[in-house]
PDB file of C-alpha atoms and ligand atoms in Angstrom:
ATOM      1  CA  MET A1385       0.000   0.000   0.000  1.00 42.00           C
ATOM      2  CA  ASP A1386       1.228   3.417  -0.908  1.00 44.00           C
ATOM      3  CA  ASP A1387       0.841   5.726   2.052  1.00 48.00           C
ATOM      4  CA  VAL A1388       0.307   8.777  -0.120  1.00 43.00           C
ATOM      5  CA  PRO A1389      -3.398   9.497  -0.613  1.00 44.00           C
ATOM      6  CA  GLU A1390      -4.484   8.524  -4.113  1.00 42.00           C
ATOM      7  CA  ALA A1391      -5.985  11.969  -4.644  1.00 40.00           C
ATOM      8  CA  SER A1392      -2.586  13.618  -4.520  1.00 42.00           C
ATOM      9  CA  LEU A1393      -1.351  11.460  -7.399  1.00 36.00           C
ATOM     10  CA  SER A1394      -4.287  11.761  -9.761  1.00 37.00           C
ATOM     11  CA  PRO A1395      -3.664  13.774 -12.904  1.00 43.00           C
ATOM     12  CA  THR A1396      -5.546  17.009 -12.565  1.00 44.00           C
ATOM     13  CA  LEU A1397      -8.299  17.447 -15.115  1.00 46.00           C
ATOM     14  CA  PRO A1398      -7.481  20.065 -17.738  1.00 48.00           C
ATOM     15  CA  GLY A1399      -8.748  23.412 -16.575  1.00 48.00           C
ATOM     16  CA  VAL A1400      -9.881  22.092 -13.193  1.00 51.00           C
ATOM     17  CA  HIS A1401      -7.093  22.733 -10.765  1.00 56.00           C
ATOM     18  CA  LYS A1402      -7.323  22.605  -7.038  1.00 67.00           C
ATOM     19  CA  PRO A1403      -6.018  25.803  -5.490  1.00 83.00           C
ATOM     20  CA  ALA A1404      -2.297  25.740  -4.803  1.00 94.00           C
ATOM     21  CA  PRO A1405      -1.188  26.023  -1.174  1.00 95.00           C
ATOM     22  CA  SER A1406       0.538  28.864   0.573  1.00 96.00           C
ATOM     23  CA  VAL A1407       3.850  28.085   2.252  1.00 98.00           C
ATOM     24  CA  ARG A1408       4.721  29.745   5.538  1.00 98.00           C
ATOM     25  CA  ILE A1409       8.325  29.521   6.626  1.00 98.00           C
ATOM     26  CA  ARG A1410       8.850  30.354  10.278  1.00 98.00           C
ATOM     27  CA  GLY A1411      12.010  30.626  12.324  1.00 98.00           C
ATOM     28  CA  LEU A1412      13.973  28.639   9.774  1.00 98.00           C
ATOM     29  CA  ARG A1413      17.605  28.005  10.621  1.00 98.00           C
ATOM     30  CA  ALA A1414      19.941  25.751   8.672  1.00 98.00           C
ATOM     31  CA  TYR A1415      23.345  24.479   9.638  1.00 98.00           C
ATOM     32  CA  TYR A1416      26.273  22.652   8.064  1.00 98.00           C
ATOM     33  CA  GLY A1417      27.978  21.173  11.097  1.00 98.00           C
ATOM     34  CA  ASP A1418      28.260  24.099  13.493  1.00 97.00           C
ATOM     35  CA  ALA A1419      28.023  26.768  10.822  1.00 98.00           C
ATOM     36  CA  GLU A1420      24.651  28.491  10.783  1.00 98.00           C
ATOM     37  CA  ARG A1421      23.960  29.547   7.194  1.00 98.00           C
ATOM     38  CA  VAL A1422      20.232  30.344   7.370  1.00 98.00           C
ATOM     39  CA  LYS A1423      19.632  32.447  10.438  1.00 98.00           C
ATOM     40  CA  GLY A1424      15.995  32.501  11.426  1.00 98.00           C
ATOM     41  CA  ILE A1425      13.963  33.279   8.325  1.00 98.00           C
ATOM     42  CA  ASP A1426      10.251  34.066   8.255  1.00 98.00           C
ATOM     43  CA  LEU A1427       8.877  34.138   4.729  1.00 98.00           C
ATOM     44  CA  ASP A1428       5.555  33.418   3.031  1.00 98.00           C
ATOM     45  CA  LEU A1429       5.184  31.999  -0.456  1.00 98.00           C
ATOM     46  CA  ASN A1430       1.676  33.093  -1.367  1.00 98.00           C
ATOM     47  CA  ALA A1431      -0.614  30.638  -3.112  1.00 97.00           C
ATOM     48  CA  ASN A1432      -0.456  30.758  -6.915  1.00 96.00           C
ATOM     49  CA  GLU A1433       2.222  33.411  -6.851  1.00 97.00           C
ATOM     50  CA  VAL A1434       5.849  33.454  -7.923  1.00 98.00           C
ATOM     51  CA  THR A1435       8.264  34.533  -5.200  1.00 98.00           C
ATOM     52  CA  ALA A1436      11.773  35.403  -6.372  1.00 98.00           C
ATOM     53  CA  ILE A1437      14.680  34.957  -3.970  1.00 98.00           C
ATOM     54  CA  ILE A1438      17.638  37.189  -4.686  1.00 98.00           C
ATOM     55  CA  GLY A1439      20.899  37.955  -2.940  1.00 98.00           C
ATOM     56  CA  PRO A1440      24.639  37.677  -3.433  1.00 97.00           C
ATOM     57  CA  SER A1441      26.352  34.353  -3.988  1.00 96.00           C
ATOM     58  CA  GLY A1442      26.772  32.386  -0.765  1.00 98.00           C
ATOM     59  CA  CYS A1443      24.010  34.203   1.167  1.00 98.00           C
ATOM     60  CA  GLY A1444      22.030  30.985   1.679  1.00 98.00           C
ATOM     61  CA  LYS A1445      19.406  31.027  -1.082  1.00 98.00           C
ATOM     62  CA  SER A1446      19.940  27.412  -2.156  1.00 98.00           C
ATOM     63  CA  THR A1447      20.215  26.231   1.425  1.00 98.00           C
ATOM     64  CA  MET A1448      16.966  27.981   2.317  1.00 98.00           C
ATOM     65  CA  ILE A1449      14.954  26.524  -0.533  1.00 98.00           C
ATOM     66  CA  ARG A1450      16.390  23.033   0.037  1.00 98.00           C
ATOM     67  CA  CYS A1451      14.872  23.257   3.526  1.00 98.00           C
ATOM     68  CA  ILE A1452      11.416  23.819   2.029  1.00 98.00           C
ATOM     69  CA  ASN A1453      11.227  20.285   0.633  1.00 96.00           C
ATOM     70  CA  ARG A1454      13.465  18.734   3.288  1.00 97.00           C
ATOM     71  CA  MET A1455      16.393  18.076   0.978  1.00 97.00           C
ATOM     72  CA  HIS A1456      18.834  19.977   3.180  1.00 98.00           C
ATOM     73  CA  GLU A1457      18.792  17.216   5.787  1.00 97.00           C
ATOM     74  CA  GLU A1458      20.100  14.736   3.199  1.00 96.00           C
ATOM     75  CA  ILE A1459      23.500  16.443   3.253  1.00 97.00           C
ATOM     76  CA  PRO A1460      25.803  14.715   5.770  1.00 98.00           C
ATOM     77  CA  GLY A1461      26.222  16.882   8.869  1.00 98.00           C
ATOM     78  CA  ALA A1462      23.448  19.262   7.837  1.00 98.00           C
ATOM     79  CA  ARG A1463      20.377  20.011   9.935  1.00 97.00           C
ATOM     80  CA  SER A1464      17.658  22.608  10.223  1.00 97.00           C
ATOM     81  CA  GLU A1465      15.221  24.066  12.739  1.00 96.00           C
ATOM     82  CA  GLY A1466      11.929  25.836  12.407  1.00 97.00           C
ATOM     83  CA  ARG A1467       8.685  25.256  10.575  1.00 96.00           C
ATOM     84  CA  VAL A1468       7.621  25.074   6.961  1.00 97.00           C
ATOM     85  CA  VAL A1469       3.830  25.030   6.870  1.00 97.00           C
ATOM     86  CA  LEU A1470       2.031  24.110   3.684  1.00 96.00           C
ATOM     87  CA  ASP A1471      -1.553  25.346   4.103  1.00 94.00           C
ATOM     88  CA  ASP A1472      -1.885  23.869   7.577  1.00 91.00           C
ATOM     89  CA  VAL A1473       0.568  20.963   7.458  1.00 94.00           C
ATOM     90  CA  ASN A1474       3.968  21.432   9.086  1.00 96.00           C
ATOM     91  CA  LEU A1475       6.311  19.609   6.704  1.00 96.00           C
ATOM     92  CA  TYR A1476       8.721  19.058   9.598  1.00 95.00           C
ATOM     93  CA  ASP A1477       6.156  17.273  11.751  1.00 94.00           C
ATOM     94  CA  PRO A1478       7.485  13.805  12.676  1.00 93.00           C
ATOM     95  CA  SER A1479       4.323  12.198  11.267  1.00 94.00           C
ATOM     96  CA  VAL A1480       4.940  13.626   7.796  1.00 95.00           C
ATOM     97  CA  ASP A1481       6.330  11.278   5.122  1.00 95.00           C
ATOM     98  CA  VAL A1482       9.407  12.932   3.656  1.00 95.00           C
ATOM     99  CA  ILE A1483       9.000  11.202   0.271  1.00 92.00           C
ATOM    100  CA  ALA A1484       5.494  12.640  -0.005  1.00 92.00           C
ATOM    101  CA  VAL A1485       6.918  16.070   0.870  1.00 95.00           C
ATOM    102  CA  ARG A1486       9.318  15.889  -2.058  1.00 93.00           C
ATOM    103  CA  ARG A1487       6.543  14.897  -4.427  1.00 92.00           C
ATOM    104  CA  THR A1488       4.297  17.688  -3.238  1.00 95.00           C
ATOM    105  CA  VAL A1489       7.141  20.218  -3.310  1.00 97.00           C
ATOM    106  CA  GLY A1490       9.078  19.625  -6.534  1.00 96.00           C
ATOM    107  CA  MET A1491      12.482  21.033  -7.326  1.00 96.00           C
ATOM    108  CA  VAL A1492      14.256  22.155 -10.484  1.00 96.00           C
ATOM    109  CA  PHE A1493      17.994  22.800 -10.417  1.00 95.00           C
ATOM    110  CA  GLN A1494      20.479  25.083 -12.081  1.00 93.00           C
ATOM    111  CA  ARG A1495      21.803  22.446 -14.477  1.00 93.00           C
ATOM    112  CA  PRO A1496      19.113  20.411 -16.191  1.00 94.00           C
ATOM    113  CA  ASN A1497      19.523  16.924 -14.723  1.00 95.00           C
ATOM    114  CA  PRO A1498      17.422  14.447 -16.710  1.00 96.00           C
ATOM    115  CA  PHE A1499      18.168  10.800 -15.917  1.00 96.00           C
ATOM    116  CA  PRO A1500      20.920  10.388 -18.520  1.00 94.00           C
ATOM    117  CA  THR A1501      20.371   6.764 -19.475  1.00 94.00           C
ATOM    118  CA  MET A1502      16.615   7.101 -19.904  1.00 97.00           C
ATOM    119  CA  SER A1503      14.369   8.069 -22.785  1.00 98.00           C
ATOM    120  CA  ILE A1504      12.286  11.239 -22.776  1.00 98.00           C
ATOM    121  CA  PHE A1505       9.199   9.156 -21.930  1.00 98.00           C
ATOM    122  CA  ASP A1506      10.871   7.256 -19.100  1.00 97.00           C
ATOM    123  CA  ASN A1507      12.206  10.435 -17.527  1.00 98.00           C
ATOM    124  CA  VAL A1508       8.679  11.747 -17.117  1.00 97.00           C
ATOM    125  CA  ALA A1509       7.168   8.329 -16.314  1.00 96.00           C
ATOM    126  CA  ALA A1510       9.656   7.550 -13.549  1.00 94.00           C
ATOM    127  CA  GLY A1511       7.684   9.242 -10.758  1.00 91.00           C
ATOM    128  CA  PRO A1512       4.222   7.940 -11.715  1.00 91.00           C
ATOM    129  CA  ARG A1513       5.727   4.422 -12.139  1.00 91.00           C
ATOM    130  CA  LEU A1514       6.902   4.493  -8.537  1.00 85.00           C
ATOM    131  CA  ALA A1515       3.301   5.120  -7.590  1.00 78.00           C
ATOM    132  CA  ASN A1516       2.280   1.991  -9.552  1.00 75.00           C
ATOM    133  CA  ARG A1517       0.184   3.799 -12.089  1.00 74.00           C
ATOM    134  CA  ARG A1518      -1.439   1.614 -14.738  1.00 79.00           C
ATOM    135  CA  ARG A1519       0.125   1.584 -18.199  1.00 78.00           C
ATOM    136  CA  SER A1520      -2.699   3.494 -19.896  1.00 80.00           C
ATOM    137  CA  ASP A1521      -2.709   6.061 -17.097  1.00 88.00           C
ATOM    138  CA  LEU A1522       1.029   6.372 -17.454  1.00 93.00           C
ATOM    139  CA  GLN A1523       0.818   7.439 -21.094  1.00 94.00           C
ATOM    140  CA  ALA A1524      -1.792  10.038 -20.269  1.00 94.00           C
ATOM    141  CA  ALA A1525       0.231  11.283 -17.301  1.00 94.00           C
ATOM    142  CA  VAL A1526       3.373  11.661 -19.407  1.00 97.00           C
ATOM    143  CA  ARG A1527       1.540  13.559 -22.111  1.00 96.00           C
ATOM    144  CA  THR A1528      -0.200  15.843 -19.613  1.00 96.00           C
ATOM    145  CA  ALA A1529       3.080  16.608 -17.874  1.00 96.00           C
ATOM    146  CA  LEU A1530       4.897  17.313 -21.149  1.00 97.00           C
ATOM    147  CA  GLU A1531       2.043  19.571 -22.242  1.00 96.00           C
ATOM    148  CA  GLY A1532       2.187  21.341 -18.905  1.00 94.00           C
ATOM    149  CA  ALA A1533       5.895  21.959 -19.432  1.00 95.00           C
ATOM    150  CA  GLY A1534       5.321  23.268 -22.958  1.00 94.00           C
ATOM    151  CA  LEU A1535       7.388  20.464 -24.456  1.00 96.00           C
ATOM    152  CA  TRP A1536       4.859  18.030 -25.902  1.00 97.00           C
ATOM    153  CA  GLN A1537       4.806  19.411 -29.437  1.00 97.00           C
ATOM    154  CA  GLU A1538       8.589  19.289 -29.669  1.00 97.00           C
ATOM    155  CA  VAL A1539       8.987  15.703 -28.464  1.00 98.00           C
ATOM    156  CA  ALA A1540       5.737  13.876 -29.273  1.00 98.00           C
ATOM    157  CA  ASP A1541       7.346  11.979 -32.166  1.00 98.00           C
ATOM    158  CA  ARG A1542      10.587  11.119 -30.344  1.00 98.00           C
ATOM    159  CA  LEU A1543       9.500   9.995 -26.883  1.00 98.00           C
ATOM    160  CA  SER A1544      11.706   6.902 -26.969  1.00 98.00           C
ATOM    161  CA  GLU A1545      14.868   8.854 -27.782  1.00 98.00           C
ATOM    162  CA  PRO A1546      17.405   9.582 -25.054  1.00 97.00           C
ATOM    163  CA  ALA A1547      16.677  12.676 -22.984  1.00 97.00           C
ATOM    164  CA  THR A1548      20.279  13.747 -23.393  1.00 96.00           C
ATOM    165  CA  GLY A1549      19.631  14.442 -27.092  1.00 97.00           C
ATOM    166  CA  LEU A1550      17.481  17.443 -26.203  1.00 97.00           C
ATOM    167  CA  SER A1551      18.806  20.999 -26.094  1.00 97.00           C
ATOM    168  CA  GLY A1552      19.577  22.539 -22.691  1.00 96.00           C
ATOM    169  CA  GLY A1553      16.329  24.497 -22.638  1.00 96.00           C
ATOM    170  CA  GLN A1554      14.326  21.410 -23.633  1.00 97.00           C
ATOM    171  CA  GLN A1555      16.090  19.366 -20.951  1.00 97.00           C
ATOM    172  CA  GLN A1556      15.131  21.943 -18.352  1.00 96.00           C
ATOM    173  CA  ARG A1557      11.490  21.810 -19.488  1.00 97.00           C
ATOM    174  CA  LEU A1558      11.755  18.002 -19.343  1.00 97.00           C
ATOM    175  CA  CYS A1559      12.856  18.314 -15.722  1.00 97.00           C
ATOM    176  CA  ILE A1560       9.849  20.536 -15.091  1.00 96.00           C
ATOM    177  CA  ALA A1561       7.630  17.906 -16.778  1.00 97.00           C
ATOM    178  CA  ARG A1562       9.188  15.209 -14.587  1.00 96.00           C
ATOM    179  CA  SER A1563       8.263  17.200 -11.538  1.00 94.00           C
ATOM    180  CA  LEU A1564       4.732  17.952 -12.845  1.00 95.00           C
ATOM    181  CA  ALA A1565       4.125  14.230 -13.468  1.00 95.00           C
ATOM    182  CA  VAL A1566       3.750  13.571  -9.741  1.00 92.00           C
ATOM    183  CA  ASP A1567       1.266  16.423  -9.406  1.00 92.00           C
ATOM    184  CA  PRO A1568       3.197  18.827  -7.179  1.00 95.00           C
ATOM    185  CA  GLU A1569       1.560  21.725  -5.389  1.00 96.00           C
ATOM    186  CA  VAL A1570       4.712  23.805  -5.035  1.00 97.00           C
ATOM    187  CA  ILE A1571       7.733  24.019  -7.361  1.00 98.00           C
ATOM    188  CA  LEU A1572      11.086  25.364  -6.202  1.00 98.00           C
ATOM    189  CA  MET A1573      13.492  26.488  -8.904  1.00 97.00           C
ATOM    190  CA  ASP A1574      17.131  27.163  -8.095  1.00 98.00           C
ATOM    191  CA  GLU A1575      18.548  29.424 -10.816  1.00 97.00           C
ATOM    192  CA  PRO A1576      16.744  27.357 -13.474  1.00 96.00           C
ATOM    193  CA  CYS A1577      17.925  29.531 -16.361  1.00 96.00           C
ATOM    194  CA  SER A1578      21.534  30.194 -15.499  1.00 93.00           C
ATOM    195  CA  ALA A1579      22.775  27.464 -17.853  1.00 92.00           C
ATOM    196  CA  LEU A1580      20.434  28.528 -20.679  1.00 93.00           C
ATOM    197  CA  ASP A1581      20.644  31.017 -23.529  1.00 94.00           C
ATOM    198  CA  PRO A1582      18.322  34.065 -23.477  1.00 94.00           C
ATOM    199  CA  THR A1583      15.687  32.518 -25.765  1.00 94.00           C
ATOM    200  CA  ALA A1584      15.472  29.310 -23.750  1.00 93.00           C
ATOM    201  CA  SER A1585      15.360  31.406 -20.565  1.00 95.00           C
ATOM    202  CA  LEU A1586      12.414  33.428 -21.841  1.00 95.00           C
ATOM    203  CA  ARG A1587      10.599  30.204 -22.702  1.00 93.00           C
ATOM    204  CA  ILE A1588      11.043  29.036 -19.094  1.00 95.00           C
ATOM    205  CA  GLU A1589       9.815  32.406 -17.827  1.00 97.00           C
ATOM    206  CA  GLN A1590       6.648  32.111 -19.965  1.00 96.00           C
ATOM    207  CA  LEU A1591       6.171  28.632 -18.596  1.00 96.00           C
ATOM    208  CA  ILE A1592       6.517  29.854 -14.998  1.00 97.00           C
ATOM    209  CA  ASP A1593       3.807  32.383 -15.724  1.00 96.00           C
ATOM    210  CA  GLU A1594       1.486  29.596 -16.903  1.00 95.00           C
ATOM    211  CA  LEU A1595       2.419  27.186 -14.119  1.00 95.00           C
ATOM    212  CA  LYS A1596       1.551  29.576 -11.333  1.00 96.00           C
ATOM    213  CA  ARG A1597      -2.114  29.109 -12.148  1.00 95.00           C
ATOM    214  CA  ARG A1598      -1.792  25.607 -10.704  1.00 93.00           C
ATOM    215  CA  VAL A1599       1.228  25.648  -8.378  1.00 96.00           C
ATOM    216  CA  THR A1600       2.947  27.992  -5.961  1.00 97.00           C
ATOM    217  CA  ILE A1601       6.465  28.842  -7.123  1.00 98.00           C
ATOM    218  CA  ALA A1602       9.728  30.028  -5.593  1.00 98.00           C
ATOM    219  CA  ILE A1603      12.570  30.908  -7.939  1.00 98.00           C
ATOM    220  CA  VAL A1604      16.120  31.736  -6.968  1.00 98.00           C
ATOM    221  CA  THR A1605      17.669  34.012  -9.543  1.00 97.00           C
ATOM    222  CA  HIS A1606      20.700  36.250  -9.841  1.00 94.00           C
ATOM    223  CA  ASN A1607      19.109  37.955 -12.813  1.00 94.00           C
ATOM    224  CA  MET A1608      17.280  41.088 -11.652  1.00 94.00           C
ATOM    225  CA  GLN A1609      15.441  41.499 -14.954  1.00 95.00           C
ATOM    226  CA  GLN A1610      14.200  37.949 -14.642  1.00 97.00           C
ATOM    227  CA  ALA A1611      12.926  38.563 -11.114  1.00 97.00           C
ATOM    228  CA  ALA A1612      11.239  41.741 -12.321  1.00 97.00           C
ATOM    229  CA  ARG A1613       9.563  39.859 -15.186  1.00 97.00           C
ATOM    230  CA  VAL A1614       8.346  36.711 -13.431  1.00 98.00           C
ATOM    231  CA  ALA A1615       7.915  37.383  -9.735  1.00 98.00           C
ATOM    232  CA  ASP A1616       4.877  38.722  -7.928  1.00 98.00           C
ATOM    233  CA  ARG A1617       6.979  39.206  -4.818  1.00 98.00           C
ATOM    234  CA  THR A1618      10.719  39.331  -4.302  1.00 98.00           C
ATOM    235  CA  ALA A1619      12.713  38.428  -1.195  1.00 98.00           C
ATOM    236  CA  PHE A1620      16.226  39.733  -0.631  1.00 98.00           C
ATOM    237  CA  MET A1621      18.641  37.658   1.452  1.00 98.00           C
ATOM    238  CA  LEU A1622      22.018  38.645   2.848  1.00 98.00           C
ATOM    239  CA  ASP A1623      24.342  36.521   4.955  1.00 98.00           C
ATOM    240  CA  GLY A1624      21.657  33.970   5.891  1.00 98.00           C
ATOM    241  CA  GLU A1625      19.041  36.554   6.799  1.00 98.00           C
ATOM    242  CA  LEU A1626      15.961  37.803   5.031  1.00 98.00           C
ATOM    243  CA  ILE A1627      16.469  41.544   4.719  1.00 98.00           C
ATOM    244  CA  GLU A1628      13.245  42.454   2.995  1.00 98.00           C
ATOM    245  CA  VAL A1629      10.350  40.973   1.050  1.00 98.00           C
ATOM    246  CA  GLY A1630       7.632  42.767  -0.855  1.00 98.00           C
ATOM    247  CA  PRO A1631       5.882  43.242  -4.162  1.00 98.00           C
ATOM    248  CA  THR A1632       8.521  42.980  -6.879  1.00 98.00           C
ATOM    249  CA  HIS A1633       8.013  46.474  -8.309  1.00 97.00           C
ATOM    250  CA  HIS A1634       8.375  47.897  -4.813  1.00 97.00           C
ATOM    251  CA  MET A1635      11.601  45.985  -4.178  1.00 97.00           C
ATOM    252  CA  PHE A1636      13.122  47.339  -7.374  1.00 97.00           C
ATOM    253  CA  THR A1637      11.862  50.921  -7.226  1.00 96.00           C
ATOM    254  CA  SER A1638      11.505  51.891  -3.577  1.00 96.00           C
ATOM    255  CA  PRO A1639      12.897  49.258  -1.218  1.00 97.00           C
ATOM    256  CA  SER A1640      12.732  49.992   2.501  1.00 97.00           C
ATOM    257  CA  ASP A1641      16.216  48.826   3.397  1.00 98.00           C
ATOM    258  CA  PRO A1642      19.327  50.577   2.036  1.00 97.00           C
ATOM    259  CA  ARG A1643      21.044  47.189   1.644  1.00 97.00           C
ATOM    260  CA  THR A1644      18.273  46.063  -0.713  1.00 97.00           C
ATOM    261  CA  GLU A1645      18.684  49.253  -2.696  1.00 97.00           C
ATOM    262  CA  ASP A1646      22.455  48.792  -2.931  1.00 97.00           C
ATOM    263  CA  TYR A1647      22.007  45.231  -4.149  1.00 97.00           C
ATOM    264  CA  VAL A1648      19.290  45.849  -6.720  1.00 96.00           C
ATOM    265  CA  THR A1649      21.156  48.852  -8.115  1.00 94.00           C
ATOM    266  CA  GLY A1650      24.277  46.718  -8.524  1.00 92.00           C
ATOM    267  CA  LYS A1651      26.457  48.325  -5.858  1.00 90.00           C
ATOM    268  CA  PHE A1652      27.494  44.858  -4.640  1.00 86.00           C
ATOM    269  CA  GLY A1653      26.893  41.161  -5.243  1.00 80.00           C
TER     270      GLY A1653
HETATM  271  N1  LIG B1283      27.252  21.197   1.415  1.00 72.91           N
HETATM  272  C1  LIG B1283      27.729  22.236   2.122  1.00 72.91           C
HETATM  273  N2  LIG B1283      28.573  22.063   3.154  1.00 72.91           N
HETATM  274  C2  LIG B1283      29.049  23.105   3.871  1.00 72.91           C
HETATM  275  N3  LIG B1283      28.740  24.389   3.616  1.00 72.91           N
HETATM  276  C3  LIG B1283      27.890  24.633   2.583  1.00 72.91           C
HETATM  277  C4  LIG B1283      27.356  23.590   1.787  1.00 72.91           C
HETATM  278  N4  LIG B1283      26.553  24.144   0.831  1.00 72.91           N
HETATM  279  C5  LIG B1283      26.610  25.459   1.038  1.00 72.91           C
HETATM  280  N5  LIG B1283      27.398  25.778   2.085  1.00 72.91           N
HETATM  281  C6  LIG B1283      27.691  27.112   2.610  1.00 72.91           C
HETATM  282  O1  LIG B1283      26.478  27.720   3.003  1.00 72.91           O
HETATM  283  C7  LIG B1283      26.448  29.092   2.648  1.00 72.91           C
HETATM  284  C8  LIG B1283      25.245  29.355   1.756  1.00 72.91           C
HETATM  285  O2  LIG B1283      25.423  28.646   0.541  1.00 72.91           O
HETATM  286  P1  LIG B1283      24.262  28.569  -0.548  1.00 72.91           P
HETATM  287  O3  LIG B1283      22.989  28.248   0.120  1.00 72.91           O
HETATM  288  O4  LIG B1283      24.740  27.650  -1.611  1.00 72.91           O
HETATM  289  O5  LIG B1283      24.235  30.083  -1.059  1.00 72.91           O
HETATM  290  P2  LIG B1283      23.606  30.692  -2.406  1.00 72.91           P
HETATM  291  O6  LIG B1283      22.696  29.687  -2.998  1.00 72.91           O
HETATM  292  O7  LIG B1283      22.931  31.940  -1.952  1.00 72.91           O
HETATM  293  O8  LIG B1283      24.777  30.998  -3.291  1.00 72.91           O
HETATM  294  C9  LIG B1283      27.773  29.382   1.968  1.00 72.91           C
HETATM  295  O9  LIG B1283      28.643  29.908   2.958  1.00 72.91           O
HETATM  296  C10 LIG B1283      28.247  28.023   1.526  1.00 72.91           C
HETATM  297  O10 LIG B1283      29.645  27.954   1.479  1.00 72.91           O
HETATM  298 MG1  LIG B1284      22.720  28.733  -4.858  1.00 72.91          MG
END
């Protein structure tokens, strides 16, 4: 018996999406050994919004978002404290199944990381297969996920070819499709465009804009223009702390904190 409720694995009917959850991060601290690298962050990811996370290299952006789906604790010697509450479920509650957390809160990384030995189809089918989906369901799930990632038309006639034959931008959309195939409610993206050319990056940005209708999104980016284009709200981190969060246009035009202003105007970072 799979201990994940069947409902959370069903493909969502086209056009009928359950509302995405909000994520409330409270008192989050993250450590590598004794080194505290996330120092007590309170941050909300609003439902069906895109929240950009910006800040200089090494300030803890990746560490912070890895705590949201409990990946941080997989690193030897790493631990975290605090709460991450998805609607009303604390993802750090001992009763919560960590595998289910990672399905519900998907993640996309800087370098597209399709399973290199697998076909395009198998990359997307891998998650649903683990949930023992029937073969006919599997085909529908793969198609739906590829459509959701804006990739179906480009790959429909080559599903059995290796994923590694795709361009970088296509591979990144394949990774998004792989995450969509297990019906996530939140997607975390850690600099998803930094290995892509401008055209492929814009395609991902368009996709993010479509995806937020069904999922709640956090995106780490070092590209200010990208944050300005895709994010409803932007959060600025510095040295493991959250300095300021607000509507994106406000963060870029009239931030409250002088450190935010210095960063967004390129004085450091
Ligand atoms: N696996 C790790 N082991 C030890 N320290 C780490 C590890 N990953 C990151 N750090 C440290 O944590 C801090 C934050 O890193 P990171 O979250 O990657 O920052 P960002 O994503 O903002 O560039 C940095 O000082 C970095 O050196
Ligand atoms: Mg990082």
